[in-house]
XYZ file of C-alpha atoms in Angstrom:
275
model
C -31.394 -14.709 -1.767
C -34.187 -12.089 -1.979
C -31.595 -9.370 -0.985
C -29.030 -10.701 -3.594
C -31.936 -10.627 -6.371
C -32.854 -7.221 -5.523
C -29.273 -6.075 -5.598
C -28.742 -7.613 -9.123
C -31.850 -6.013 -10.246
C -30.681 -2.607 -9.032
C -27.220 -2.867 -10.590
C -28.322 -4.452 -13.812
C -30.919 -1.589 -14.286
C -28.385 1.074 -13.176
C -28.466 3.132 -9.892
C -30.179 6.681 -10.229
C -28.638 9.691 -8.318
C -24.727 9.757 -7.348
C -23.975 6.095 -8.048
C -23.911 5.472 -11.286
C -22.026 2.363 -12.947
C -18.804 3.256 -15.021
C -19.248 3.641 -18.673
C -17.406 0.882 -20.484
C -14.814 3.746 -21.703
C -14.052 4.307 -18.062
C -14.173 0.388 -16.974
C -11.492 -0.337 -19.949
C -9.227 2.747 -18.989
C -9.278 1.316 -15.208
C -8.608 -2.076 -16.085
C -5.656 -0.910 -18.490
C -4.153 1.061 -15.576
C -4.646 -2.163 -13.158
C -2.940 -4.554 -15.614
C -0.066 -1.844 -15.982
C 0.329 -1.536 -12.325
C 0.548 -5.066 -11.986
C 3.100 -5.474 -14.675
C 5.394 -2.668 -13.265
C 5.136 -4.092 -9.657
C 6.263 -7.419 -10.904
C 9.177 -5.875 -12.757
C 10.190 -3.795 -9.979
C 10.125 -6.934 -7.697
C 12.137 -9.420 -10.011
C 14.834 -6.745 -10.482
C 15.480 -5.357 -7.160
C 18.270 -7.623 -6.469
C 20.517 -6.965 -8.521
C 19.131 -3.927 -8.989
C 17.992 -3.463 -12.744
C 14.991 -1.320 -12.472
C 15.968 1.351 -14.759
C 17.123 -1.168 -17.315
C 14.268 -3.444 -17.517
C 10.992 -1.560 -16.163
C 11.378 2.009 -18.112
C 8.917 0.539 -20.731
C 6.371 -0.593 -18.187
C 6.750 2.826 -16.474
C 6.110 4.630 -19.644
C 3.099 2.569 -20.610
C 1.685 3.596 -17.110
C 2.307 7.101 -17.504
C 0.240 6.950 -20.441
C -2.468 4.899 -18.902
C -2.833 7.144 -16.107
C -2.723 10.295 -18.656
C -5.522 8.517 -20.602
C -7.589 8.387 -17.386
C -7.029 12.122 -16.441
C -8.170 13.395 -19.789
C -10.991 10.970 -20.371
C -14.650 12.528 -20.133
C -16.798 9.679 -21.093
C -19.118 9.550 -24.014
C -22.600 9.793 -22.380
C -23.984 13.400 -21.652
C -25.527 12.074 -18.329
C -22.390 10.308 -17.129
C -19.971 11.466 -14.959
C -16.515 12.419 -15.850
C -14.132 9.326 -15.952
C -11.307 11.258 -14.378
C -13.552 12.238 -11.449
C -15.241 8.742 -11.061
C -11.896 6.944 -10.956
C -9.356 9.201 -9.365
C -11.211 11.564 -6.883
C -14.534 10.002 -6.129
C -13.310 8.411 -2.528
C -11.235 9.139 0.300
C -8.453 6.302 -0.641
C -7.995 7.515 -4.343
C -6.211 4.077 -4.917
C -5.176 5.169 -8.591
C -3.760 8.245 -7.601
C -1.793 6.785 -4.762
C -0.610 4.115 -7.056
C 0.609 6.631 -9.587
C 2.432 8.638 -6.857
C 3.931 5.561 -5.363
C 5.561 4.599 -8.866
C 6.528 8.090 -9.526
C 8.115 8.507 -6.436
C 10.016 5.122 -6.740
C 11.436 6.136 -10.313
C 12.437 9.618 -9.234
C 14.159 8.121 -6.116
C 16.037 5.414 -8.353
C 17.175 8.546 -10.475
C 16.338 6.414 -13.678
C 16.335 9.709 -15.866
C 20.056 9.784 -15.191
C 20.578 6.513 -16.890
C 18.172 7.033 -19.936
C 18.102 9.185 -22.951
C 16.190 12.434 -22.916
C 13.164 10.556 -24.427
C 13.619 7.778 -22.034
C 13.553 5.392 -24.862
C 16.873 3.081 -24.214
C 20.118 3.588 -21.799
C 22.420 6.425 -22.466
C 25.560 6.119 -24.431
C 27.472 6.676 -20.971
C 25.440 4.076 -19.237
C 26.108 1.454 -21.883
C 29.632 2.214 -21.563
C 29.543 1.724 -17.838
C 27.617 -1.385 -17.899
C 29.869 -2.804 -20.733
C 33.080 -2.272 -18.671
C 31.102 -3.740 -15.577
C 30.509 -6.949 -17.516
C 33.932 -7.156 -18.544
C 34.886 -7.078 -14.780
C 32.903 -9.834 -13.541
C 34.099 -11.705 -16.792
C 37.522 -11.226 -15.743
C 36.899 -12.135 -11.995
C 35.298 -15.114 -13.214
C 37.807 -16.289 -15.610
C 41.020 -15.817 -13.082
C 39.034 -17.307 -10.364
C 38.690 -20.611 -12.356
C 42.356 -20.503 -13.282
C 43.093 -20.265 -9.747
C 40.966 -23.308 -8.617
C 43.775 -25.639 -8.008
C 45.212 -23.296 -5.573
C 45.404 -24.710 -2.165
C 45.055 -21.228 -0.519
C 41.325 -20.058 -1.520
C 42.064 -16.443 -0.103
C 45.060 -15.850 -2.335
C 43.622 -13.759 -5.398
C 46.904 -12.386 -6.797
C 45.821 -13.419 -10.245
C 42.609 -11.629 -10.112
C 44.346 -8.472 -8.833
C 47.035 -8.559 -11.364
C 44.973 -9.533 -14.146
C 41.898 -7.493 -13.747
C 43.524 -4.281 -12.426
C 43.212 -2.370 -15.777
C 39.855 -3.195 -16.397
C 38.676 -2.583 -12.842
C 40.735 0.871 -13.076
C 38.638 1.980 -16.242
C 35.478 1.128 -14.263
C 36.141 3.048 -11.124
C 37.622 6.086 -13.266
C 34.363 6.170 -15.296
C 32.319 6.061 -12.560
C 33.992 9.092 -10.617
C 33.924 11.003 -13.930
C 29.969 10.269 -14.333
C 29.397 11.351 -10.615
C 31.392 14.474 -11.145
C 29.699 15.281 -14.302
C 26.201 14.641 -12.683
C 26.933 16.675 -9.729
C 27.812 19.721 -11.713
C 25.026 19.430 -13.911
C 22.295 18.671 -11.334
C 20.413 21.151 -8.926
C 17.931 18.774 -7.037
C 18.722 16.326 -4.078
C 18.326 13.234 -6.182
C 20.627 14.656 -8.795
C 23.660 14.288 -6.877
C 23.261 10.287 -7.479
C 23.486 8.251 -10.483
C 20.821 6.153 -11.245
C 20.584 3.045 -8.905
C 21.468 0.318 -11.516
C 24.890 2.207 -11.991
C 25.524 2.752 -8.372
C 24.592 -0.510 -7.275
C 26.567 -2.332 -10.076
C 29.432 -0.106 -8.761
C 29.207 -1.115 -4.979
C 28.921 -4.767 -6.093
C 32.400 -4.491 -8.083
C 34.154 -2.608 -5.170
C 32.966 -5.126 -2.642
C 34.399 -7.881 -4.636
C 37.408 -6.024 -5.284
C 38.348 -4.856 -1.905
C 36.697 -7.063 0.513
C 36.533 -10.615 -1.387
C 39.630 -10.235 -3.383
C 41.504 -7.933 -0.816
C 42.908 -6.013 -3.824
C 44.480 -2.975 -3.433
C 43.640 0.011 -5.573
C 46.020 3.087 -5.802
C 43.937 6.360 -5.159
C 44.307 9.212 -7.519
C 44.490 11.581 -4.322
C 47.294 9.515 -2.861
C 50.359 12.194 -3.888
C 48.469 15.157 -2.710
C 47.598 13.476 0.204
C 51.242 12.243 0.980
C 52.577 15.841 0.008
C 50.219 17.665 2.359
C 50.721 15.400 5.186
C 54.607 15.527 4.790
C 54.286 19.257 4.762
C 52.260 19.323 7.991
C 54.731 16.894 9.738
C 57.602 18.874 8.750
C 56.186 22.203 10.138
C 57.288 21.749 13.851
C 60.854 21.110 12.546
C 60.795 24.363 10.532
C 59.150 26.072 13.683
C 61.846 24.970 16.266
C 64.877 25.555 13.717
C 63.481 28.904 12.860
C 63.028 29.716 16.827
C 66.501 28.331 17.212
C 68.048 30.582 14.701
C 66.275 33.423 15.729
C 66.940 33.251 19.345
C 70.764 32.744 18.706
C 70.991 35.656 16.427
C 69.137 38.068 19.102
C 71.642 36.811 21.938
C 74.520 37.605 19.510
C 73.334 41.246 19.040
C 72.464 41.670 22.866
C 76.262 40.478 23.645
C 77.793 42.691 20.765
C 77.291 46.120 22.670
C 78.886 44.619 25.656
C 81.962 43.892 23.665
C 82.101 47.207 22.089
C 81.806 49.029 25.502
C 84.720 46.862 26.884
C 86.795 47.609 24.148
C 86.105 51.623 24.499
C 86.800 51.502 28.311
C 90.094 49.646 27.643
C 91.148 52.357 25.289
C 90.170 54.970 27.763
C 92.583 53.197 30.662
C 95.322 52.851 28.211
C 95.020 56.600 27.439
C 94.831 57.680 31.059
C 98.031 55.739 32.018
C 99.885 56.507 28.814
């Protein structure tokens, strides 16, 4: 009890030297960052499956960036106080606030959320909204045709889904491939080769349903070139053996031709000799 009273007395009056208590302004900034970190963590956890990080957590992420920036720029009001940035960010070995900030930045960058958002990060880009609209239409089509097929005695027969949803799925797949090509052409970093995680996960879900669950076939746009090249390669041996055969036959004819000419010449000489 005596030690507790002494500690309360010391902390209440403020410790001298290198262990000052945080100013009210610094405590307020730290509390705001802690609340922002908790809110962003909760949002990421709730939207981890199916992945909806970029769609639902961009507001939390932007606010946390602002809160960290406020700490980094804050110097405190008292002339005798420590700099708020130094006290909160770099005063200990763990540097919890810095570590948390780096974790959120790395997670956001790995998710490529910037590729789904507008330049100012306020709202989804037009191409992302178009993709998500087609994605929702595809899922709605799947669900609608599955309900209409419920009376079918064979549960693995999804012909209605494949037939009625082929157009929507084709548009979705074509748009995804187009976005991938555009993104690869305009990006230079390692992460830029990927679309944002929300779009990638949505496309993976749709493709698995289409090919594995419903066992629908989807004609690939590269089928014709592949067939043409394969046919050409398979036909090469035929061309080779045919050309070899014709070449050898012509060569044999050329070799035989002088003998015949020579035989005819000898025959003429013999006839002239005995005539």
